[in-house]
mmCIF file of C-alpha atoms and ligand atoms in Angstrom:
data_model
loop_
_atom_site.group_PDB
_atom_site.id
_atom_site.type_symbol
_atom_site.label_atom_id
_atom_site.label_comp_id
_atom_site.label_asym_id
_atom_site.label_seq_id
_atom_site.Cartn_x
_atom_site.Cartn_y
_atom_site.Cartn_z
ATOM 1 C CA MET A 20 -5.322 32.201 -11.899
ATOM 2 C CA THR A 21 -8.619 31.299 -13.595
ATOM 3 C CA GLU A 22 -11.749 32.710 -11.990
ATOM 4 C CA LEU A 23 -13.269 30.518 -9.374
ATOM 5 C CA PRO A 24 -17.080 30.322 -8.484
ATOM 6 C CA ALA A 25 -17.975 32.408 -5.457
ATOM 7 C CA ARG A 26 -18.815 29.376 -3.202
ATOM 8 C CA ARG A 27 -16.547 26.298 -3.143
ATOM 9 C CA LEU A 28 -17.174 23.108 -1.266
ATOM 10 C CA LEU A 29 -14.880 20.182 -0.877
ATOM 11 C CA LEU A 30 -15.861 16.782 0.541
ATOM 12 C CA VAL A 31 -13.381 14.010 1.311
ATOM 13 C CA HIS A 32 -14.754 10.494 1.546
ATOM 14 C CA ALA A 33 -13.361 6.960 1.935
ATOM 15 C CA HIS A 34 -15.288 4.935 -0.694
ATOM 16 C CA PRO A 35 -17.728 5.425 -3.518
ATOM 17 C CA ASP A 36 -21.269 5.484 -1.869
ATOM 18 C CA ASP A 37 -20.159 7.329 1.361
ATOM 19 C CA GLU A 38 -20.620 10.742 -0.315
ATOM 20 C CA SER A 39 -24.312 10.015 -1.315
ATOM 21 C CA ILE A 40 -25.248 8.406 1.935
ATOM 22 C CA ASN A 41 -23.797 11.151 4.068
ATOM 23 C CA ASN A 42 -23.995 14.344 1.878
ATOM 24 C CA GLY A 43 -26.177 13.645 -1.132
ATOM 25 C CA THR A 44 -28.725 16.283 -0.295
ATOM 26 C CA THR A 45 -25.989 18.819 0.472
ATOM 27 C CA MET A 46 -24.065 18.185 -2.683
ATOM 28 C CA ALA A 47 -27.183 18.385 -4.865
ATOM 29 C CA LYS A 48 -28.344 21.558 -3.202
ATOM 30 C CA TYR A 49 -24.976 23.429 -3.724
ATOM 31 C CA ALA A 50 -24.462 22.014 -7.175
ATOM 32 C CA ALA A 51 -27.950 23.298 -8.121
ATOM 33 C CA GLU A 52 -27.160 26.761 -6.676
ATOM 34 C CA GLY A 53 -24.071 27.102 -8.819
ATOM 35 C CA ALA A 54 -21.437 26.451 -6.173
ATOM 36 C CA GLN A 55 -18.344 24.527 -6.968
ATOM 37 C CA VAL A 56 -18.700 20.997 -5.536
ATOM 38 C CA THR A 57 -15.592 18.889 -5.446
ATOM 39 C CA LEU A 58 -15.671 15.275 -4.206
ATOM 40 C CA VAL A 59 -12.337 13.485 -3.412
ATOM 41 C CA THR A 60 -12.847 9.759 -2.710
ATOM 42 C CA CYS A 61 -9.799 8.099 -1.246
ATOM 43 C CA THR A 62 -10.357 4.460 -2.542
ATOM 44 C CA ARG A 63 -12.308 2.663 -5.082
ATOM 45 C CA GLY A 64 -13.965 0.510 -2.512
ATOM 46 C CA GLU A 65 -12.564 -2.676 -3.822
ATOM 47 C CA GLU A 66 -13.191 -4.611 -0.601
ATOM 48 C CA GLY A 67 -16.920 -3.967 -0.423
ATOM 49 C CA GLU A 68 -19.519 -6.699 -0.385
ATOM 50 C CA VAL A 69 -21.648 -7.107 -3.363
ATOM 51 C CA ILE A 70 -25.439 -7.105 -3.036
ATOM 52 C CA PRO A 71 -26.804 -8.171 -6.436
ATOM 53 C CA PRO A 72 -26.168 -11.878 -7.091
ATOM 54 C CA ALA A 73 -25.615 -11.294 -10.682
ATOM 55 C CA LEU A 74 -22.571 -9.027 -9.839
ATOM 56 C CA ALA A 75 -21.146 -11.314 -7.174
ATOM 57 C CA HIS A 76 -18.274 -12.329 -9.435
ATOM 58 C CA LEU A 77 -16.853 -8.766 -9.180
ATOM 59 C CA ALA A 78 -15.875 -9.423 -5.438
ATOM 60 C CA PRO A 79 -12.180 -9.274 -4.320
ATOM 61 C CA ASP A 80 -12.020 -13.043 -3.719
ATOM 62 C CA ARG A 81 -13.288 -13.717 -7.253
ATOM 63 C CA ASP A 82 -12.496 -11.412 -10.300
ATOM 64 C CA ASP A 83 -11.487 -8.557 -8.058
ATOM 65 C CA ARG A 84 -13.191 -6.123 -10.491
ATOM 66 C CA LEU A 85 -15.255 -4.288 -7.927
ATOM 67 C CA GLY A 86 -13.104 -1.183 -7.886
ATOM 68 C CA PRO A 87 -13.456 -0.236 -11.554
ATOM 69 C CA HIS A 88 -17.250 -1.126 -11.317
ATOM 70 C CA ARG A 89 -17.663 1.168 -8.440
ATOM 71 C CA VAL A 90 -15.878 3.958 -10.341
ATOM 72 C CA GLY A 91 -18.794 3.817 -12.743
ATOM 73 C CA GLU A 92 -21.370 3.664 -10.051
ATOM 74 C CA LEU A 93 -19.719 6.814 -8.565
ATOM 75 C CA ALA A 94 -19.913 8.614 -11.966
ATOM 76 C CA ALA A 95 -23.613 7.773 -12.284
ATOM 77 C CA ALA A 96 -24.303 8.968 -8.704
ATOM 78 C CA MET A 97 -22.466 12.278 -9.367
ATOM 79 C CA LYS A 98 -24.678 12.738 -12.443
ATOM 80 C CA ALA A 99 -27.757 12.292 -10.265
ATOM 81 C CA LEU A 100 -26.500 14.937 -7.956
ATOM 82 C CA GLY A 101 -25.367 17.272 -10.581
ATOM 83 C CA VAL A 102 -21.759 17.265 -9.472
ATOM 84 C CA THR A 103 -19.124 17.343 -12.171
ATOM 85 C CA ASP A 104 -15.857 17.520 -10.195
ATOM 86 C CA HIS A 105 -15.154 14.204 -8.629
ATOM 87 C CA ARG A 106 -11.681 12.699 -8.177
ATOM 88 C CA PHE A 107 -9.840 9.906 -6.570
ATOM 89 C CA LEU A 108 -7.013 10.753 -4.166
ATOM 90 C CA GLY A 109 -3.826 10.310 -6.124
ATOM 91 C CA GLY A 110 -5.848 9.037 -9.145
ATOM 92 C CA PRO A 111 -8.132 5.945 -9.278
ATOM 93 C CA GLY A 112 -6.490 3.029 -7.587
ATOM 94 C CA ARG A 113 -3.647 4.703 -6.069
ATOM 95 C CA PHE A 114 -4.912 3.648 -2.560
ATOM 96 C CA ARG A 115 -6.799 0.456 -1.984
ATOM 97 C CA ASP A 116 -9.708 -0.142 0.229
ATOM 98 C CA SER A 117 -8.378 -1.560 3.462
ATOM 99 C CA GLY A 118 -11.354 -3.734 4.503
ATOM 100 C CA MET A 119 -12.924 -3.643 7.865
ATOM 101 C CA MET A 120 -10.847 -3.049 10.978
ATOM 102 C CA GLY A 121 -8.587 -5.939 11.804
ATOM 103 C CA ALA A 122 -8.886 -7.650 8.473
ATOM 104 C CA GLU A 123 -5.678 -9.014 6.843
ATOM 105 C CA GLN A 124 -6.269 -6.469 4.030
ATOM 106 C CA ASN A 125 -5.395 -3.658 6.419
ATOM 107 C CA ARG A 126 -1.785 -4.365 6.150
ATOM 108 C CA ARG A 127 -1.670 -4.940 2.372
ATOM 109 C CA ASP A 128 0.854 -2.866 0.462
ATOM 110 C CA GLY A 129 -0.998 0.118 -1.022
ATOM 111 C CA ALA A 130 -3.946 -0.176 1.509
ATOM 112 C CA PHE A 131 -5.131 3.215 2.479
ATOM 113 C CA TRP A 132 -4.888 2.337 6.191
ATOM 114 C CA ASN A 133 -1.300 1.129 5.608
ATOM 115 C CA THR A 134 -0.319 4.483 4.081
ATOM 116 C CA ASP A 135 1.421 7.197 6.144
ATOM 117 C CA VAL A 136 -0.865 10.184 6.443
ATOM 118 C CA ASP A 137 2.012 12.417 5.248
ATOM 119 C CA ASP A 138 2.323 10.324 2.154
ATOM 120 C CA ALA A 139 -1.318 10.691 1.174
ATOM 121 C CA ALA A 140 -1.996 14.331 2.337
ATOM 122 C CA PRO A 141 0.089 16.033 -0.353
ATOM 123 C CA TYR A 142 -2.240 14.677 -3.036
ATOM 124 C CA LEU A 143 -5.119 16.486 -1.231
ATOM 125 C CA VAL A 144 -3.029 19.542 -0.673
ATOM 126 C CA GLU A 145 -2.581 19.937 -4.394
ATOM 127 C CA ILE A 146 -6.503 19.767 -4.910
ATOM 128 C CA VAL A 147 -7.099 22.146 -2.027
ATOM 129 C CA ARG A 148 -4.844 24.770 -3.414
ATOM 130 C CA GLU A 149 -6.368 24.313 -6.881
ATOM 131 C CA VAL A 150 -10.039 24.510 -6.014
ATOM 132 C CA ARG A 151 -9.507 26.780 -2.911
ATOM 133 C CA PRO A 152 -12.582 25.567 -0.890
ATOM 134 C CA GLN A 153 -14.116 27.831 1.766
ATOM 135 C CA VAL A 154 -15.727 24.681 3.315
ATOM 136 C CA LEU A 155 -14.431 21.179 3.884
ATOM 137 C CA VAL A 156 -16.692 18.353 4.859
ATOM 138 C CA THR A 157 -15.268 14.969 6.214
ATOM 139 C CA TYR A 158 -15.633 12.474 9.069
ATOM 140 C CA ASP A 159 -14.992 12.761 12.759
ATOM 141 C CA PRO A 160 -11.748 11.143 14.233
ATOM 142 C CA ASP A 161 -13.426 7.797 14.559
ATOM 143 C CA GLY A 162 -14.464 7.975 10.792
ATOM 144 C CA GLY A 163 -17.968 8.039 12.034
ATOM 145 C CA TYR A 164 -17.922 4.367 12.858
ATOM 146 C CA GLY A 165 -14.450 3.077 13.116
ATOM 147 C CA HIS A 166 -13.784 1.849 9.474
ATOM 148 C CA PRO A 167 -10.027 2.227 8.926
ATOM 149 C CA ASP A 168 -10.370 3.996 5.541
ATOM 150 C CA HIS A 169 -12.880 6.397 7.113
ATOM 151 C CA ILE A 170 -10.478 7.141 10.040
ATOM 152 C CA GLN A 171 -7.662 7.700 7.545
ATOM 153 C CA ALA A 172 -9.810 9.857 5.306
ATOM 154 C CA HIS A 173 -10.526 12.071 8.366
ATOM 155 C CA ARG A 174 -6.716 12.164 9.174
ATOM 156 C CA VAL A 175 -5.710 12.911 5.623
ATOM 157 C CA ALA A 176 -8.256 15.706 5.260
ATOM 158 C CA MET A 177 -7.452 17.450 8.503
ATOM 159 C CA ARG A 178 -3.717 17.137 7.788
ATOM 160 C CA ALA A 179 -4.101 18.556 4.210
ATOM 161 C CA ALA A 180 -6.153 21.428 5.480
ATOM 162 C CA ASP A 181 -3.284 22.320 7.749
ATOM 163 C CA LEU A 182 -0.549 21.751 5.105
ATOM 164 C CA ALA A 183 -2.386 23.539 2.350
ATOM 165 C CA ALA A 184 -2.472 26.761 4.288
ATOM 166 C CA ASP A 185 1.301 26.590 5.224
ATOM 167 C CA PRO A 186 3.187 28.684 2.812
ATOM 168 C CA ALA A 187 6.489 26.686 3.629
ATOM 169 C CA PHE A 188 4.814 23.302 2.581
ATOM 170 C CA ARG A 189 5.604 22.257 -1.009
ATOM 171 C CA PRO A 190 5.312 25.492 -2.859
ATOM 172 C CA ASP A 191 5.355 23.261 -6.078
ATOM 173 C CA LEU A 192 1.712 22.146 -5.161
ATOM 174 C CA GLY A 193 0.190 25.662 -5.484
ATOM 175 C CA ALA A 194 -0.313 28.883 -3.668
ATOM 176 C CA PRO A 195 -1.195 28.398 0.058
ATOM 177 C CA HIS A 196 -4.938 28.427 0.866
ATOM 178 C CA ARG A 197 -6.663 28.510 4.258
ATOM 179 C CA ILE A 198 -10.056 26.610 4.411
ATOM 180 C CA ALA A 199 -12.428 28.947 6.356
ATOM 181 C CA LYS A 200 -14.781 26.250 7.855
ATOM 182 C CA ILE A 201 -14.503 22.456 8.487
ATOM 183 C CA TYR A 202 -17.282 20.233 9.231
ATOM 184 C CA TRP A 203 -17.628 16.747 10.408
ATOM 185 C CA ASN A 204 -20.636 14.541 9.263
ATOM 186 C CA ARG A 205 -23.171 14.035 12.156
ATOM 187 C CA VAL A 206 -26.559 12.627 12.811
ATOM 188 C CA PRO A 207 -28.437 14.004 15.844
ATOM 189 C CA ARG A 208 -29.381 11.148 18.255
ATOM 190 C CA THR A 209 -33.129 12.128 18.234
ATOM 191 C CA VAL A 210 -33.269 12.239 14.505
ATOM 192 C CA ALA A 211 -31.717 8.763 14.286
ATOM 193 C CA GLU A 212 -34.187 7.465 16.795
ATOM 194 C CA GLU A 213 -37.131 8.935 15.037
ATOM 195 C CA GLY A 214 -35.957 7.452 11.812
ATOM 196 C CA PHE A 215 -35.808 4.013 13.286
ATOM 197 C CA ALA A 216 -39.256 4.461 14.763
ATOM 198 C CA ARG A 217 -40.499 5.233 11.303
ATOM 199 C CA LEU A 218 -38.592 2.314 9.770
ATOM 200 C CA ARG A 219 -40.153 -0.149 12.324
ATOM 201 C CA ALA A 220 -43.619 1.277 11.898
ATOM 202 C CA ALA A 221 -43.331 0.934 8.021
ATOM 203 C CA GLY A 222 -41.873 -2.531 8.226
ATOM 204 C CA ALA A 223 -39.889 -1.918 5.070
ATOM 205 C CA PHE A 224 -37.123 -4.455 5.937
ATOM 206 C CA PRO A 225 -37.508 -7.710 7.733
ATOM 207 C CA ARG A 226 -34.572 -6.835 9.883
ATOM 208 C CA THR A 227 -33.238 -3.409 11.002
ATOM 209 C CA ALA A 228 -29.981 -1.870 12.076
ATOM 210 C CA THR A 229 -29.859 0.189 15.278
ATOM 211 C CA VAL A 230 -28.963 3.742 16.097
ATOM 212 C CA GLU A 231 -25.530 2.456 17.073
ATOM 213 C CA ASP A 232 -24.932 1.238 13.430
ATOM 214 C CA VAL A 233 -25.423 4.783 11.967
ATOM 215 C CA PRO A 234 -22.155 6.572 11.498
ATOM 216 C CA GLY A 235 -21.642 9.991 13.380
ATOM 217 C CA VAL A 236 -24.559 9.790 15.743
ATOM 218 C CA VAL A 237 -24.062 12.303 18.615
ATOM 219 C CA ASP A 238 -26.165 14.198 21.178
ATOM 220 C CA ASP A 239 -28.254 16.830 19.446
ATOM 221 C CA ALA A 240 -26.305 19.708 21.144
ATOM 222 C CA LEU A 241 -23.152 18.924 19.199
ATOM 223 C CA VAL A 242 -24.892 19.501 15.956
ATOM 224 C CA THR A 243 -24.373 23.053 14.497
ATOM 225 C CA ALA A 244 -25.722 22.859 11.009
ATOM 226 C CA GLU A 245 -28.520 21.110 8.993
ATOM 227 C CA ILE A 246 -29.012 21.033 5.348
ATOM 228 C CA GLY A 247 -32.404 19.832 3.895
ATOM 229 C CA GLY A 248 -34.761 20.438 1.068
ATOM 230 C CA ALA A 249 -37.145 17.775 -0.468
ATOM 231 C CA GLU A 250 -36.257 18.918 -4.029
ATOM 232 C CA HIS A 251 -32.605 17.754 -3.299
ATOM 233 C CA ALA A 252 -33.316 14.742 -1.327
ATOM 234 C CA GLY A 253 -34.845 13.054 -4.382
ATOM 235 C CA ARG A 254 -31.485 13.352 -6.064
ATOM 236 C CA LYS A 255 -29.885 11.872 -3.076
ATOM 237 C CA ALA A 256 -32.022 8.742 -3.277
ATOM 238 C CA ALA A 257 -31.241 8.457 -7.034
ATOM 239 C CA ALA A 258 -27.483 8.854 -6.214
ATOM 240 C CA MET A 259 -27.753 6.079 -3.596
ATOM 241 C CA ARG A 260 -29.564 3.837 -6.070
ATOM 242 C CA ALA A 261 -26.668 4.339 -8.501
ATOM 243 C CA HIS A 262 -24.374 2.495 -5.977
ATOM 244 C CA ALA A 263 -26.246 -0.699 -6.696
ATOM 245 C CA THR A 264 -23.501 -3.078 -5.677
ATOM 246 C CA GLN A 265 -23.596 -1.544 -2.104
ATOM 247 C CA ILE A 266 -27.015 -0.027 -1.406
ATOM 248 C CA ALA A 267 -30.595 -1.281 -1.686
ATOM 249 C CA VAL A 268 -33.042 1.689 -1.462
ATOM 250 C CA GLU A 269 -36.642 1.113 -0.491
ATOM 251 C CA GLY A 270 -38.668 4.347 -0.359
ATOM 252 C CA ALA A 271 -37.426 6.328 2.711
ATOM 253 C CA PHE A 272 -35.225 3.497 3.832
ATOM 254 C CA PHE A 273 -32.136 1.595 2.680
ATOM 255 C CA ALA A 274 -29.904 -1.335 3.439
ATOM 256 C CA LEU A 275 -26.281 -2.137 2.895
ATOM 257 C CA SER A 276 -24.906 -5.572 2.212
ATOM 258 C CA ASN A 277 -25.831 -6.678 5.792
ATOM 259 C CA ASP A 278 -29.459 -6.364 4.757
ATOM 260 C CA LEU A 279 -30.422 -4.480 7.864
ATOM 261 C CA GLY A 280 -32.779 -1.561 7.134
ATOM 262 C CA GLN A 281 -31.787 2.054 8.068
ATOM 263 C CA PRO A 282 -33.632 5.268 7.544
ATOM 264 C CA LEU A 283 -32.550 7.367 4.559
ATOM 265 C CA PHE A 284 -31.879 10.868 6.083
ATOM 266 C CA GLU A 285 -33.181 13.554 3.694
ATOM 267 C CA THR A 286 -31.844 16.191 5.872
ATOM 268 C CA GLU A 287 -28.093 16.103 6.638
ATOM 269 C CA PHE A 288 -26.354 17.337 9.791
ATOM 270 C CA TYR A 289 -22.972 18.806 10.639
ATOM 271 C CA GLN A 290 -20.665 19.769 13.385
ATOM 272 C CA LEU A 291 -18.569 22.871 12.807
ATOM 273 C CA VAL A 292 -15.083 22.174 14.122
ATOM 274 C CA ARG A 293 -13.050 24.900 12.577
ATOM 275 C CA GLY A 294 -14.059 28.409 11.773
ATOM 276 C CA GLU A 295 -16.725 30.877 12.862
ATOM 277 C CA PRO A 296 -20.223 29.809 13.065
ATOM 278 C CA GLY A 297 -22.512 31.799 10.885
ATOM 279 C CA ALA A 298 -25.601 31.519 13.084
ATOM 280 C CA PRO A 299 -26.486 33.110 16.428
ATOM 281 C CA ALA A 300 -25.399 31.045 19.556
ATOM 282 C CA GLY A 301 -27.813 28.218 20.143
ATOM 283 C CA ARG A 302 -29.164 28.179 16.532
ATOM 284 C CA ARG A 303 -28.146 25.759 13.780
ATOM 285 C CA GLU A 304 -26.684 27.134 10.573
ATOM 286 C CA ASP A 305 -28.898 26.244 7.498
ATOM 287 C CA ASP A 306 -25.962 27.140 5.155
ATOM 288 C CA LEU A 307 -22.485 25.711 5.295
ATOM 289 C CA PHE A 308 -21.127 28.915 3.763
ATOM 290 C CA ALA A 309 -22.845 31.167 6.404
ATOM 291 C CA GLY A 310 -20.419 33.823 7.423
ATOM 292 C CA VAL A 311 -17.812 33.137 4.703
ATOM 293 C CA THR A 312 -16.745 36.463 3.382
ATOM 294 C CA SER A 313 -14.430 35.653 0.484
HETATM 295 ZN ZN1 ZN B 30 -17.162 3.753 3.351
#
C-alpha cells in the first residue's frame, strides 16, 4: 500500500457549492496543514437555479448544461481552498441532482434521491477504503434543511462508513477501514442569530433570509467542535465566489439564487456523532483530529 499522509479528512456533499459554504474554512485549514482532504460530491447540481443572467441559458429547462459548468466551478473552488482530491460519487454525472423535495425530478431515472442507498454506497466504500480517512464530515439525517440530495448524501455517507469497516462486505473494493470520527455540519443558534443581527445592521442585502433558512442550526449545547481562522476564511470566500452560478458574495455576507442575504460564517461548527471526543467534557474541540491516534 502506498504511504498515506498522517491526517486524512473525507467530506461528503450533495452538490458543488455545499462544500465551500459549509466547510470552506475547514478544508482550507487542513489542506494548508498538509492533511489529505478528499471531497466527494454526489451530483453535479444540474437542477440549481442560475444567478447571472448571462448564464441563464445553462438551466435544466433550456440547454441543460449547468452540470458540466458546475464541475468547472467546483474545480476553481478547490483551487482556492488548496484541495487537490475532489471526486464525484460514481464519476461525474452518475447521479443527477433531484431538485427540491416534491419536485417531479425527484422520481427521474438516475436522480440521486431515486437511487437505492445500497446501490450508491459501494462507490463511497471504495473511496473510503482507498483514502482511509480518520474523520468523515457530512450532514445530519435531515440533510441540514430537507433537500432530498442532502438527505441522501447523509444516508449514503453513514451507510458507506459502516460497510467500509465490514470485512465481509465486497472485499474487491479494498481492505476494510473503520472511520474513527464522524461529524455532522452544524451552526449554533446563537451564532446564526448574531450573524443575522450583523447582516441587518450592515444592510448588505435588501432582503434577508432567517435563522430557519440556515442548514444545520441547533442549540449551542449540541455543537462539539469549531474550526476557525481568519487566514483560511479568506479562501472560503474565494471558493464561494467560484460558484458564481449559485452564490453572490458581498463582504461578510452572501445570497443564493433566492437573493436573500445570509451571514458568511468564517468559523465552522460540528457535532461529533461517532467516535471519542478529543476535548474535556463541556469544551469544544478545535481540531477534528483531536484524540485520533493512528
Ligand atoms: Zn446542495
